[in-house]
PDB file of C-alpha atoms and ligand atoms in Angstrom:
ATOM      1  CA  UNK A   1      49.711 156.156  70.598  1.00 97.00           C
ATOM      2  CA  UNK A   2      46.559 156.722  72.589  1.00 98.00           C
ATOM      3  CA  UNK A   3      43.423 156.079  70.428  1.00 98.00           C
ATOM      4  CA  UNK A   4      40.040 157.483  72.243  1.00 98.00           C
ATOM      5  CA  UNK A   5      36.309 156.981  71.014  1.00 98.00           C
ATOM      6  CA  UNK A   6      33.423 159.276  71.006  1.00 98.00           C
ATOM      7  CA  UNK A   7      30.066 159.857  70.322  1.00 97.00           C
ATOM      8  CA  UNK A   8      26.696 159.798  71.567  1.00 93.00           C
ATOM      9  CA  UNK A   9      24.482 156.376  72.247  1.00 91.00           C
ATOM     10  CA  UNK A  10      23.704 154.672  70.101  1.00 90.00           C
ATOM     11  CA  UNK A  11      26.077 155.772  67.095  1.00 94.00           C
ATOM     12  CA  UNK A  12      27.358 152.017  66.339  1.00 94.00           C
ATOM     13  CA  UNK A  13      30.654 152.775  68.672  1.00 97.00           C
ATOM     14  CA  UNK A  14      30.824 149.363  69.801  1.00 97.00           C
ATOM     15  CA  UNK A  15      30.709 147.831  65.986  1.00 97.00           C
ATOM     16  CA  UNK A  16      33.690 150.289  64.736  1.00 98.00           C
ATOM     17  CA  UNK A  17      35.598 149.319  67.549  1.00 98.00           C
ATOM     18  CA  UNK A  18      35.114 145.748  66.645  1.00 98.00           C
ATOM     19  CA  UNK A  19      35.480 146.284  63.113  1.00 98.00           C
ATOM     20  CA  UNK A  20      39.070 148.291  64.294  1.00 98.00           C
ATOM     21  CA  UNK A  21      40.324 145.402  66.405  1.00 98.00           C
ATOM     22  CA  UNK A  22      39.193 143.466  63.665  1.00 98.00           C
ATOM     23  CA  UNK A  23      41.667 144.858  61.285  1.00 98.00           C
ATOM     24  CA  UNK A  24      44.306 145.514  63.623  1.00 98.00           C
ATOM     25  CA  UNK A  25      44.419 142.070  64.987  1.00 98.00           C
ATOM     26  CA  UNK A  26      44.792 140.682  60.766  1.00 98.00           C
ATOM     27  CA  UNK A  27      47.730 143.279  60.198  1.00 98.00           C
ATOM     28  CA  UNK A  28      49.460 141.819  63.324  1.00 98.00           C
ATOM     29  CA  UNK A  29      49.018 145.213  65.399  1.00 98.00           C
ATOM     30  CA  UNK A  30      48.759 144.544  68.914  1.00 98.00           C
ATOM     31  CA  UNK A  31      46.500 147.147  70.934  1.00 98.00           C
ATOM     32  CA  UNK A  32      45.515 147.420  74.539  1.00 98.00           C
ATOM     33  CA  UNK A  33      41.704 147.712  74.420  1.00 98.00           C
ATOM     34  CA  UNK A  34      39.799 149.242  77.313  1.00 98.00           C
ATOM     35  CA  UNK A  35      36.571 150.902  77.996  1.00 98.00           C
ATOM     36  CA  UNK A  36      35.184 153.953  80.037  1.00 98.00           C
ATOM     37  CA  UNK A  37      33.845 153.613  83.155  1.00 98.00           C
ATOM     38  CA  UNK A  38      35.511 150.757  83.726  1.00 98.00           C
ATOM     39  CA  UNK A  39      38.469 148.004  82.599  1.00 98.00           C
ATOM     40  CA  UNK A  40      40.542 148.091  86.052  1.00 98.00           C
ATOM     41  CA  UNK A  41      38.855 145.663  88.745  1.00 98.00           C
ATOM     42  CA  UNK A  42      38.064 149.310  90.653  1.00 98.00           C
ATOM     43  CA  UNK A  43      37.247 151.120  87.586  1.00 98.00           C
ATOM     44  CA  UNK A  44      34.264 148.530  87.109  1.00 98.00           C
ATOM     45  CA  UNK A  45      33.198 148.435  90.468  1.00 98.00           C
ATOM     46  CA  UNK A  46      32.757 151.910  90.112  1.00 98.00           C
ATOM     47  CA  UNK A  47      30.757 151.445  87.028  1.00 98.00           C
ATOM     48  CA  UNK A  48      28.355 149.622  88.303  1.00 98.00           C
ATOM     49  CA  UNK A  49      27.539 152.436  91.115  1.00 98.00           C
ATOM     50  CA  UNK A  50      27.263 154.929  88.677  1.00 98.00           C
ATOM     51  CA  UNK A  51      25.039 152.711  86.125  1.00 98.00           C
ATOM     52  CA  UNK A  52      22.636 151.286  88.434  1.00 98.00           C
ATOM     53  CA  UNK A  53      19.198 151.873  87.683  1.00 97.00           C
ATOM     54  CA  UNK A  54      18.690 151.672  91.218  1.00 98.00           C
ATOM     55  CA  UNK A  55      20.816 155.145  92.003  1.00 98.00           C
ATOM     56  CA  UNK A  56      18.710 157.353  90.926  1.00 97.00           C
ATOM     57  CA  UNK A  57      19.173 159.699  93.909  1.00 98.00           C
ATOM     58  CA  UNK A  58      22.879 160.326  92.691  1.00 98.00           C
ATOM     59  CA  UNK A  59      23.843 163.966  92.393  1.00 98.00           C
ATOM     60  CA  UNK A  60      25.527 165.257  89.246  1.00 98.00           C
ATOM     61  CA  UNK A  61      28.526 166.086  91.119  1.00 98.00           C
ATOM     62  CA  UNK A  62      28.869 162.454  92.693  1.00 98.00           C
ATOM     63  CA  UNK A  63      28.866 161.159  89.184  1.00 98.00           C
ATOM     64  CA  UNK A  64      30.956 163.196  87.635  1.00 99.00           C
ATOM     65  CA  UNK A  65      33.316 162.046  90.667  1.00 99.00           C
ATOM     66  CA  UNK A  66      33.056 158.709  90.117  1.00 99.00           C
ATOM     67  CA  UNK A  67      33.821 159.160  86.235  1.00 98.00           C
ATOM     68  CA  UNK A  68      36.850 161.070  87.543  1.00 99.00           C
ATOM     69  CA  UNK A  69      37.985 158.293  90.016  1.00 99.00           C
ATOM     70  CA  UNK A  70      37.081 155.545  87.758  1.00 98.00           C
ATOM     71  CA  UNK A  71      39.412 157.000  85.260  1.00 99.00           C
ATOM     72  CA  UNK A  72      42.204 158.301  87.725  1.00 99.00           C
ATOM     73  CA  UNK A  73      42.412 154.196  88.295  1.00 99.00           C
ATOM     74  CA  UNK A  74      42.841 153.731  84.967  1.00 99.00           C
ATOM     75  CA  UNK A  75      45.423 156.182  83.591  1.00 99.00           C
ATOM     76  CA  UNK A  76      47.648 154.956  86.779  1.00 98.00           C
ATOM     77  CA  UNK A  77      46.938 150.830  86.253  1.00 98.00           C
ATOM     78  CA  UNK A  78      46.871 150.255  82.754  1.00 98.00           C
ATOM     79  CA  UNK A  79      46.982 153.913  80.359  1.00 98.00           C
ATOM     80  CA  UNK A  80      50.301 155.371  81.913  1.00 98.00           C
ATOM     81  CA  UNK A  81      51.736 152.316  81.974  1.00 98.00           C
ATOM     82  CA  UNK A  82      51.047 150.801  78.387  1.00 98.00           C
ATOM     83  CA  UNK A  83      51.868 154.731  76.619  1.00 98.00           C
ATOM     84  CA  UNK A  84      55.386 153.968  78.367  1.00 98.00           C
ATOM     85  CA  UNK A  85      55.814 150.543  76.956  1.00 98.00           C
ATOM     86  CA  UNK A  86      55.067 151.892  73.558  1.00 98.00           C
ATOM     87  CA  UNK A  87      51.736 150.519  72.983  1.00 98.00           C
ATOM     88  CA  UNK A  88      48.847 151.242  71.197  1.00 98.00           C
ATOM     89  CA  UNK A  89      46.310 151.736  73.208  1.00 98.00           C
ATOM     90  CA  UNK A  90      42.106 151.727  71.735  1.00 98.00           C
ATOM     91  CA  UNK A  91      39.880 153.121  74.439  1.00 98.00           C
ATOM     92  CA  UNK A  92      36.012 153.249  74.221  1.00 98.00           C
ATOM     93  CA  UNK A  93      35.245 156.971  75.502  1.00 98.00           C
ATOM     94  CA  UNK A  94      37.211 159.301  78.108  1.00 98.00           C
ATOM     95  CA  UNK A  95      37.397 162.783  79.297  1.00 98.00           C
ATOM     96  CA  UNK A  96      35.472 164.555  76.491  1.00 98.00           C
ATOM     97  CA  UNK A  97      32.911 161.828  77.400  1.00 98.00           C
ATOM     98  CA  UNK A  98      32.788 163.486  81.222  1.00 98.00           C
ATOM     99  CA  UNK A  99      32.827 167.027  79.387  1.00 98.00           C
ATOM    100  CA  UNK A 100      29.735 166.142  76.862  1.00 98.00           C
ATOM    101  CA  UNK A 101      27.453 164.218  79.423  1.00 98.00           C
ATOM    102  CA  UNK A 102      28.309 165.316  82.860  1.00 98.00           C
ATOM    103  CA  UNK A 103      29.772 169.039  81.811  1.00 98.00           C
ATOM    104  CA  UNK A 104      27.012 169.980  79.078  1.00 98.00           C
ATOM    105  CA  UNK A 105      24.351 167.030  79.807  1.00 98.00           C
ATOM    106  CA  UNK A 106      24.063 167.523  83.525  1.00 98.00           C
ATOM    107  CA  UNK A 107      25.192 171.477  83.319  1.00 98.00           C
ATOM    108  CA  UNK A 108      28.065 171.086  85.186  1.00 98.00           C
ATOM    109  CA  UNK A 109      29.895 173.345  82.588  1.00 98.00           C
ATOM    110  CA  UNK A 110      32.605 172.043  80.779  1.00 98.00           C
ATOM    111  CA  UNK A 111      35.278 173.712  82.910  1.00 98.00           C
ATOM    112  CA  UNK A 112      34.196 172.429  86.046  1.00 98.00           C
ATOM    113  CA  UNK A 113      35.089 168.878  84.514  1.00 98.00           C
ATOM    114  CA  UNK A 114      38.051 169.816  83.316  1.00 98.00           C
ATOM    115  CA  UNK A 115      38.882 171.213  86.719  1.00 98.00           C
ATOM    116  CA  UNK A 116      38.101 168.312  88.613  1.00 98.00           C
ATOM    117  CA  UNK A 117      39.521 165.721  85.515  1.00 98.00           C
ATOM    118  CA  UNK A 118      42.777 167.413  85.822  1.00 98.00           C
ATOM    119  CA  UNK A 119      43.294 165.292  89.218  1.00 98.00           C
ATOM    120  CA  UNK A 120      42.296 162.022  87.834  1.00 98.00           C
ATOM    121  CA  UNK A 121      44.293 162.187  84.406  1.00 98.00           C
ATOM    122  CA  UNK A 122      47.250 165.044  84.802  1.00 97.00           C
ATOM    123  CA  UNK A 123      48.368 165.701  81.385  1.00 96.00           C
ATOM    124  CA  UNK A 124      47.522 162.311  79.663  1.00 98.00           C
ATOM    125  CA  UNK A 125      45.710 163.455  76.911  1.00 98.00           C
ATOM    126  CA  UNK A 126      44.627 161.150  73.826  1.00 98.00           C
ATOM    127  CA  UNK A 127      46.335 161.545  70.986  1.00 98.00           C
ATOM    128  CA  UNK A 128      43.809 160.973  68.959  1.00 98.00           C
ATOM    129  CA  UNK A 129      39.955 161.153  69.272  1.00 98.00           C
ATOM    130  CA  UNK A 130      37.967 159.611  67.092  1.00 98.00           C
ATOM    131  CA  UNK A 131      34.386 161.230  66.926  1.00 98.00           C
ATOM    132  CA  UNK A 132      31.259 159.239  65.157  1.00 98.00           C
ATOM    133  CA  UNK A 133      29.405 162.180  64.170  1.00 97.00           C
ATOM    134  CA  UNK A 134      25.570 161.695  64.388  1.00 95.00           C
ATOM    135  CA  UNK A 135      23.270 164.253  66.114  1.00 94.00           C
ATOM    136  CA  UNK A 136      20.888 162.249  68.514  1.00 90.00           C
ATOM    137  CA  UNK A 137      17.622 162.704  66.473  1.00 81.00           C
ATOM    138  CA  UNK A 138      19.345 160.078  63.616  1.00 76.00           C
ATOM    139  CA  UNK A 139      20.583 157.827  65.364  1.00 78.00           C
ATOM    140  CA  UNK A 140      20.088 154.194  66.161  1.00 72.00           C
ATOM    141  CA  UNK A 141      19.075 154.788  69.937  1.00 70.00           C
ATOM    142  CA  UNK A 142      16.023 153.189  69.728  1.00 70.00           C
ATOM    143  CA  UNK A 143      14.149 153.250  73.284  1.00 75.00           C
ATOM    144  CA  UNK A 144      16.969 151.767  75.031  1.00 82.00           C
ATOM    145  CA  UNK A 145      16.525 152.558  78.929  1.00 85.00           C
ATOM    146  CA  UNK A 146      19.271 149.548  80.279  1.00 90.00           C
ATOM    147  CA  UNK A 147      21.406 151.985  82.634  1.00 94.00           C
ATOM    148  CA  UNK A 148      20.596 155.231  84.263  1.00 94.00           C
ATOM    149  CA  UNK A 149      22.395 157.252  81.310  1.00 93.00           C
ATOM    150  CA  UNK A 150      19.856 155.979  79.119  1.00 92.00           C
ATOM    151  CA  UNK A 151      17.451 156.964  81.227  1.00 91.00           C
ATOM    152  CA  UNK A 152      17.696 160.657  80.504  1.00 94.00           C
ATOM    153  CA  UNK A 153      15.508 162.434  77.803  1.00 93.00           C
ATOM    154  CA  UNK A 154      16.084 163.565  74.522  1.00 93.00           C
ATOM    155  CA  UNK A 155      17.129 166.957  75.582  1.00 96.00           C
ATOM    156  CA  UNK A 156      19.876 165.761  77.640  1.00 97.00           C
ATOM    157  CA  UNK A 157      21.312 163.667  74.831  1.00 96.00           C
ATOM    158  CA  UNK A 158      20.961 167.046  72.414  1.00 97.00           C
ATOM    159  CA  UNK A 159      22.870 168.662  74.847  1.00 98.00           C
ATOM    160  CA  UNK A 160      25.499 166.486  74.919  1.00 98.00           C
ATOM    161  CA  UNK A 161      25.921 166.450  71.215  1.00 98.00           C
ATOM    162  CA  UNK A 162      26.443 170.192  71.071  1.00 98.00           C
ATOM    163  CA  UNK A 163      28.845 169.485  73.709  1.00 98.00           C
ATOM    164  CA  UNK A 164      31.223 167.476  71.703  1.00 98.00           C
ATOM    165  CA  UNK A 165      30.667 169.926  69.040  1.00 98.00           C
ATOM    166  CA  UNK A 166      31.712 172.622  71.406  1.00 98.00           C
ATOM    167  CA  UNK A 167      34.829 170.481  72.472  1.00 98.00           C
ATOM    168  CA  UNK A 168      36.117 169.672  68.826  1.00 98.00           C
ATOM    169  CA  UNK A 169      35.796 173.482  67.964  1.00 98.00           C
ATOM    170  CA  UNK A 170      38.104 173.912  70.909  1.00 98.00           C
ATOM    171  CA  UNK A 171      40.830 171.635  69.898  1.00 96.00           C
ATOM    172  CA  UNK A 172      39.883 170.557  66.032  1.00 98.00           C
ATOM    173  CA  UNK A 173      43.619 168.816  65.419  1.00 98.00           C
ATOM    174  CA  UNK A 174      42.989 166.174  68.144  1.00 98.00           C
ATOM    175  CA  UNK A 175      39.735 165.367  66.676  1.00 98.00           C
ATOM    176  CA  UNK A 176      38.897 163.273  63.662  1.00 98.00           C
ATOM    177  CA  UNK A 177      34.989 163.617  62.811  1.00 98.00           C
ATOM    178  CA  UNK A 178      33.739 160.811  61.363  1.00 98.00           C
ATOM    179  CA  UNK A 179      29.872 160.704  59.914  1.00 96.00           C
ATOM    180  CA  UNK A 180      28.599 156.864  60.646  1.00 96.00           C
ATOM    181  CA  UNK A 181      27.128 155.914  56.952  1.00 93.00           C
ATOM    182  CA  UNK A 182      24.754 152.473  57.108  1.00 92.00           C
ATOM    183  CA  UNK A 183      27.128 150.450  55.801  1.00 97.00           C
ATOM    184  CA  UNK A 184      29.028 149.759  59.157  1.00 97.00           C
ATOM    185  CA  UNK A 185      31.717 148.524  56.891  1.00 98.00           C
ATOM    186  CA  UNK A 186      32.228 151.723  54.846  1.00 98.00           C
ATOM    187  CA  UNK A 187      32.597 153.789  58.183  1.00 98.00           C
ATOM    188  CA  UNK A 188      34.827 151.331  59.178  1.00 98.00           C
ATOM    189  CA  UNK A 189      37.070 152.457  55.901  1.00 98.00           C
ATOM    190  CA  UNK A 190      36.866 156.124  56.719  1.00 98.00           C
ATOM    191  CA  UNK A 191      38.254 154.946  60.282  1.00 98.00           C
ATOM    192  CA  UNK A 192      41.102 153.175  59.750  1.00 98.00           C
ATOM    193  CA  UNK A 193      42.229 155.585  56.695  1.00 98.00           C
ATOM    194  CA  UNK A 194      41.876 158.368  59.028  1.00 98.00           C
ATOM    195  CA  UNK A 195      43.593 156.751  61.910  1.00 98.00           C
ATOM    196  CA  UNK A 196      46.400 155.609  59.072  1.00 98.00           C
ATOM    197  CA  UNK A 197      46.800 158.633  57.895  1.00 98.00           C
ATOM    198  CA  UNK A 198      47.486 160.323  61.523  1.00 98.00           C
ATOM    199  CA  UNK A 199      50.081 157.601  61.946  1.00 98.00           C
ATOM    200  CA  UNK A 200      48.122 156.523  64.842  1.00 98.00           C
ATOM    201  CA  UNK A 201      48.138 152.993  63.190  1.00 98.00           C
ATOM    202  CA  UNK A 202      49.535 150.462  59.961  1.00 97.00           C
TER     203      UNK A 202
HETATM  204  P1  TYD B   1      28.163 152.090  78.059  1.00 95.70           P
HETATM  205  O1  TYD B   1      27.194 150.981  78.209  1.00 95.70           O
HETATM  206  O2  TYD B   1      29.614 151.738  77.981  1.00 95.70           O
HETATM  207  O3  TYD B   1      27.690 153.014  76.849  1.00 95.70           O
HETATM  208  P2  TYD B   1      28.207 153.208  75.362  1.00 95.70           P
HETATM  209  O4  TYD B   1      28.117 151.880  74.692  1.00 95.70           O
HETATM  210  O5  TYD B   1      27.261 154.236  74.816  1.00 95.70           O
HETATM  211  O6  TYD B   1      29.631 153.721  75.421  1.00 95.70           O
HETATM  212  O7  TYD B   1      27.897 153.063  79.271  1.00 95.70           O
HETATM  213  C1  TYD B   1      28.641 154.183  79.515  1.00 95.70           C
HETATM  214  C2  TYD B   1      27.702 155.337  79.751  1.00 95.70           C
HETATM  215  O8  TYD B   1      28.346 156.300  80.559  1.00 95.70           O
HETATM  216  C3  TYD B   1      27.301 156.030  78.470  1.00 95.70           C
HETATM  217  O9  TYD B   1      25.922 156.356  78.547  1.00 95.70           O
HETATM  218  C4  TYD B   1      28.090 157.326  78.486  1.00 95.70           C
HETATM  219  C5  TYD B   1      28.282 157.576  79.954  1.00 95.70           C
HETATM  220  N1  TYD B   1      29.519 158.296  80.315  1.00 95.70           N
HETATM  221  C6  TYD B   1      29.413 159.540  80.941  1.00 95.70           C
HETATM  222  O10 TYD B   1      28.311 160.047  81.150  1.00 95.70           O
HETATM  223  N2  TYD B   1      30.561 160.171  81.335  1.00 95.70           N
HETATM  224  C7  TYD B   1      31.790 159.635  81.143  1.00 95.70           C
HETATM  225  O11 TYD B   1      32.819 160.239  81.526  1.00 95.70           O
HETATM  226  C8  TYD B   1      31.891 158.345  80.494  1.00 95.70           C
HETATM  227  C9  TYD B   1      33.216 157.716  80.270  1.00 95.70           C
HETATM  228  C10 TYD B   1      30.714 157.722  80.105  1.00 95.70           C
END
């Protein structure tokens, strides 16, 4: 089973994916955990071109590239790999990530990414997304500039939220929308019931 997360900053993504490997790891579930950009030795060298504050001449197109080669290293080193071994694998963002941010937040349109995703990832697909539903004017963003994504304005990140919104209308059975209450622990329910009840996990 391949397990993807989504959602914009700032959405507590990091917490329910601790609170998942949390409960995984007490029910004796083993899981490959990885993050996007990054998680191959490549993959985060690649990260840190595309984060750095210090690129801010990068074109869209280069870093919707280097999302796409970033991942292409992945799904060959570790994703393809651990699907045919049988594992479960938990991965912090992917493709509908490059879709939401470079295809709607940059303007790249969503097909373009697709287009140029279909190199780096070939038909491996998640097969299940999990998507922390909170529109970008609730959430817990703060005034967080630490990388160049954060950098971008509100109307970028509004973008990208319609985006994802756009993508789950396109294929709703893949998705499973989940609306982050404050009680991290309580999302955390609606998670792993969810994810149970797909079969994805115990
Ligand atoms: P990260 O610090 O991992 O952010 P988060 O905790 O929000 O997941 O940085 C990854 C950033 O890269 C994040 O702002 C989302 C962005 N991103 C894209 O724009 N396109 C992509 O394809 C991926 C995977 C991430």
């Amino acid at each position: 089973m391949f397990v993807t997360f989504e959602g914009s900053e700032g959405v507590g993504k990091s917490t329910q994916l601790r609170l998942l490997k949390t409960y995984l790891e007490q029910t004796g579930q083993p899981a490959v955990y990885i993050r996007e950009p990054g998680s191959t030795e490549i993959s985060e060298q690649i990260r840190a071109v595309i984060l750095d504050k210090a690129n801010s001449a990068m074109e869209d197109m280069t870093e919707a590239l280097l999302y796409a080669a970033s991942r292409a290293q992945l799904v060959r080193e570790v994703i393809l790999p651990a699907i045919d071994e049988g594992k479960l694998i938990i991965c912090d963002r992917y493709i509908d990530s490059s879709v939401a941010y470079q295809g709607y937040g940059r303007g790249l349109g969503a097909q373009t990414i697709k287009y140029i995703n279909a190199y780096a990832i070939g038909n491996c697909m998640p097969d299940v997304t999990v998507f922390l539903d909170l529109p970008p004017k609730k959430n817990w963003r703060g005034d967080r500039q630490d990388d160049r994504i954060e950098q971008q304005s509100d109307e970028f990140f509004e973008r990208v939220y319609k985006g994802y919104l756009a993508e789950i209308e396109l294929s709703p059975s893949r998705f499973v929308c989940i609306k982050p209450e404050f009680d991290k622990n309580a999302t955390s329910q609606k998670i792993i019931s969810a994810l149970r009840q797909r079969g994805a996990i115990r």
